């Protein structure tokens, strides 16, 4: 790959390669290696800059707000914690989201088609005051439906460091529960506003987070390469 990039560079800027050969004809092998390294770094930096500018010009998705009962967690775009929170009676509901591509291996038949985000995974925690554990739902969210994958009891986020976790029982396989209980759990989470109405906001939010992460990657890799030149 690097050799091909250098070859392309020589076709675009032949005088640079000619000058490089002339200047290195009487130099040591170490100076030749240094010159090659500078050339590779230059090509890589130019490519990173081009991609950064290209990504920066991408049109963001339309601005969408979450359902009125939820509030956006401050700083969520820069972190890996919950995105949305709300209260329901004396309960605190928090919702974290990730796209399918971050869970399933590339090339899986469940990959989002055409690079679109048509399926999201939600981590939903229902916490009550005075309780050391919360009720945790892992859900698949689609434009027109929400499905529960598992239900478990987990330590609250603030108690994770204080509690030692041996191998914990995470509850039965959700599909092994009888239909009546599965329906009741779906109704339970729907009452708390966790349903397909969250999809438009969370879809747009994931697009923005992916875009921001990609921009940062191009930027910080470029800074690292440039400083090591």
Coordinates of C-alpha atoms in Angstrom, one line a residue:
X1 CA 0.0 0.0 0.0
X2 CA 2.7 2.4 1.0
X3 CA 4.7 1.6 -2.2
X4 CA 1.7 2.3 -4.3
X5 CA 1.1 5.7 -2.5
X6 CA 4.8 6.6 -3.2
X7 CA 4.4 5.6 -6.8
X8 CA 1.3 7.8 -7.2
X9 CA 3.2 10.6 -5.5
X10 CA 6.0 10.3 -8.1
X11 CA 3.5 10.5 -10.9
X12 CA 1.9 13.6 -9.5
X13 CA 5.2 15.3 -8.4
X14 CA 8.0 13.7 -10.5
X15 CA 10.4 16.6 -9.8
X16 CA 10.4 15.7 -6.1
X17 CA 11.4 12.1 -6.7
X18 CA 14.1 13.2 -9.1
X19 CA 15.5 15.7 -6.7
X20 CA 15.4 13.1 -4.0
X21 CA 17.4 10.6 -6.1
X22 CA 20.0 13.2 -7.0
X23 CA 20.5 14.4 -3.4
X24 CA 20.8 10.9 -2.1
X25 CA 23.2 9.5 -4.7
X26 CA 26.2 10.2 -2.5
X27 CA 24.6 9.9 0.9
X28 CA 24.5 7.0 3.4
X29 CA 21.7 4.4 3.7
X30 CA 20.5 6.1 6.9
X31 CA 19.9 9.4 5.1
X32 CA 18.0 7.5 2.4
X33 CA 15.8 5.9 5.0
X34 CA 15.2 9.3 6.6
X35 CA 14.2 10.8 3.2
X36 CA 11.8 7.8 2.5
X37 CA 10.3 8.3 5.9
X38 CA 9.7 12.0 5.3
X39 CA 8.1 11.2 1.9
X40 CA 5.7 8.6 3.4
X41 CA 4.8 11.0 6.2
X42 CA 4.1 13.7 3.7
X43 CA 1.8 11.5 1.7
X44 CA 0.0 10.3 4.8
X45 CA -0.5 13.8 6.2
X46 CA -1.8 15.0 2.9
X47 CA -4.3 12.1 2.8
X48 CA -5.4 12.7 6.3
X49 CA -6.0 16.4 5.6
X50 CA -8.0 15.6 2.4
X51 CA -10.2 13.1 4.3
X52 CA -10.6 15.5 7.2
X53 CA -11.8 18.3 4.9
X54 CA -14.1 15.9 3.0
X55 CA -15.7 14.6 6.2
X56 CA -16.1 18.2 7.5
X57 CA -18.2 19.1 4.5
X58 CA -20.7 16.3 5.1
X59 CA -24.3 17.4 5.6
X60 CA -25.5 16.7 9.1
X61 CA -28.9 15.0 9.6
X62 CA -31.9 17.2 10.4
X63 CA -31.9 18.3 14.0
X64 CA -34.3 16.1 16.0
X65 CA -35.2 16.4 19.7
X66 CA -36.0 13.5 22.0
X67 CA -39.5 13.0 23.4
X68 CA -40.3 15.7 25.8
X69 CA -40.2 13.5 28.9
X70 CA -36.4 12.9 28.3
X71 CA -33.5 15.3 28.7
X72 CA -30.2 15.0 26.9
X73 CA -27.3 14.2 29.2
X74 CA -24.7 17.1 29.1
X75 CA -21.5 16.1 27.5
X76 CA -22.9 12.8 26.1
X77 CA -21.4 13.3 22.7
X78 CA -17.9 13.3 24.2
X79 CA -18.5 10.4 26.5
X80 CA -19.6 6.8 26.6
X81 CA -22.3 7.0 29.2
X82 CA -26.0 7.6 29.1
X83 CA -27.4 9.8 26.3
X84 CA -30.9 10.4 27.7
X85 CA -32.4 10.5 31.2
X86 CA -35.8 11.0 32.7
X87 CA -37.7 10.5 36.0
X88 CA -40.8 8.3 36.3
X89 CA -42.3 8.6 39.7
X90 CA -39.4 8.0 42.1
X91 CA -37.4 6.2 39.4
X92 CA -34.6 7.4 37.3
X93 CA -34.4 6.1 33.8
X94 CA -31.2 6.3 31.8
X95 CA -30.7 5.3 28.2
X96 CA -27.3 4.5 26.5
X97 CA -27.1 3.7 22.8
X98 CA -24.7 2.1 20.4
X99 CA -25.0 1.2 16.7
X100 CA -25.2 -2.4 15.5
X101 CA -21.8 -2.1 13.7
X102 CA -20.1 -1.6 17.1
X103 CA -21.4 -5.0 18.3
X104 CA -21.6 -7.3 15.3
X105 CA -18.5 -8.3 13.3
X106 CA -18.1 -6.6 9.9
X107 CA -19.8 -8.5 7.1
X108 CA -22.5 -10.0 9.4
X109 CA -25.8 -10.5 7.8
X110 CA -27.2 -8.1 10.5
X111 CA -25.1 -5.2 9.4
X112 CA -27.0 -2.0 8.6
X113 CA -27.7 -1.9 4.8
X114 CA -25.9 0.7 2.7
X115 CA -24.2 2.2 5.7
X116 CA -27.5 3.4 7.2
X117 CA -28.3 3.2 10.8
X118 CA -31.5 1.1 10.9
X119 CA -31.0 -0.8 14.1
X120 CA -29.6 0.5 17.5
X121 CA -28.8 -1.3 20.7
X122 CA -30.0 0.4 23.9
X123 CA -28.9 -0.1 27.5
X124 CA -31.7 1.0 29.7
X125 CA -31.3 1.3 33.5
X126 CA -34.2 1.8 35.9
X127 CA -32.9 2.9 39.2
X128 CA -34.8 3.6 42.5
X129 CA -33.5 5.6 45.5
X130 CA -32.1 3.5 48.4
X131 CA -31.5 0.5 46.1
X132 CA -27.9 -0.6 45.3
X133 CA -29.0 -2.3 42.1
X134 CA -30.9 -1.2 39.0
X135 CA -33.1 -3.1 36.6
X136 CA -31.2 -3.3 33.3
X137 CA -32.7 -3.9 29.9
X138 CA -30.7 -4.6 26.7
X139 CA -32.9 -3.8 23.8
X140 CA -32.9 -3.6 20.0
X141 CA -34.4 -0.4 18.7
X142 CA -35.8 -0.1 15.2
X143 CA -37.7 2.7 13.4
X144 CA -41.1 1.0 14.1
X145 CA -40.4 -1.3 17.1
X146 CA -38.4 -2.1 20.2
X147 CA -37.4 -5.6 21.2
X148 CA -36.0 -6.8 24.5
X149 CA -33.0 -9.0 24.4
X150 CA -32.3 -9.5 28.1
X151 CA -33.3 -8.2 31.6
X152 CA -31.0 -8.4 34.5
X153 CA -30.2 -6.8 37.9
X154 CA -27.0 -4.8 38.0
X155 CA -25.2 -2.6 40.5
X156 CA -26.0 1.1 40.0
X157 CA -23.3 3.0 38.2
X158 CA -22.1 4.8 41.3
X159 CA -21.8 1.4 43.1
X160 CA -19.8 -0.4 40.4
X161 CA -16.4 0.3 42.0
X162 CA -17.6 -0.6 45.5
X163 CA -19.0 -4.0 44.7
X164 CA -17.0 -7.0 43.8
X165 CA -18.7 -8.9 41.0
X166 CA -18.1 -12.7 40.9
X167 CA -19.8 -14.5 38.1
X168 CA -23.3 -13.0 38.4
X169 CA -26.5 -14.6 37.3
X170 CA -28.0 -12.4 34.6
X171 CA -31.4 -13.9 34.5
X172 CA -33.1 -16.3 32.2
X173 CA -32.9 -16.1 28.4
X174 CA -35.6 -13.6 27.5
X175 CA -37.1 -15.8 24.8
X176 CA -37.4 -18.7 27.3
X177 CA -39.9 -16.6 29.4
X178 CA -43.5 -17.3 28.8
X179 CA -45.3 -14.9 26.4
X180 CA -47.4 -13.3 29.2
X181 CA -44.2 -12.3 31.1
X182 CA -42.5 -11.1 28.0
X183 CA -45.5 -8.9 27.1
X184 CA -45.6 -7.5 30.7
X185 CA -41.9 -6.5 30.5
X186 CA -42.5 -4.8 27.2
X187 CA -45.4 -2.9 28.7
X188 CA -43.3 -2.0 31.7
X189 CA -40.5 -0.4 29.7
X190 CA -43.0 1.2 27.3
X191 CA -44.7 2.9 30.2
X192 CA -41.4 4.6 31.0
X193 CA -41.1 6.0 27.5
X194 CA -38.6 3.6 26.1
X195 CA -40.1 2.7 22.7
X196 CA -39.7 3.3 19.0
X197 CA -40.4 7.0 19.5
X198 CA -36.8 7.4 20.6
X199 CA -35.5 6.1 17.3
X200 CA -35.4 9.4 15.2
X201 CA -33.4 11.3 17.9
X202 CA -31.0 8.4 18.7
X203 CA -30.4 7.7 15.1
X204 CA -29.4 11.4 14.4
X205 CA -27.4 11.4 17.6
X206 CA -25.4 8.3 16.6
X207 CA -24.7 9.9 13.2
X208 CA -23.3 13.0 14.9
X209 CA -21.2 11.0 17.4
X210 CA -19.7 8.9 14.6
X211 CA -19.0 12.0 12.6
X212 CA -17.3 13.7 15.5
X213 CA -15.2 10.6 16.3
X214 CA -14.1 10.3 12.7
X215 CA -13.1 14.0 12.6
X216 CA -11.1 13.6 15.8
X217 CA -9.4 10.5 14.5
X218 CA -8.1 12.2 11.3
X219 CA -7.0 15.2 13.4
X220 CA -5.1 13.4 16.2
X221 CA -3.5 10.9 13.9
X222 CA -2.3 13.8 11.8
X223 CA -0.9 15.6 14.8
X224 CA 0.9 12.5 15.9
X225 CA 2.5 11.9 12.5
X226 CA 3.4 15.6 12.1
X227 CA 5.1 15.7 15.5
X228 CA 7.1 12.6 14.8
X229 CA 8.4 13.9 11.5

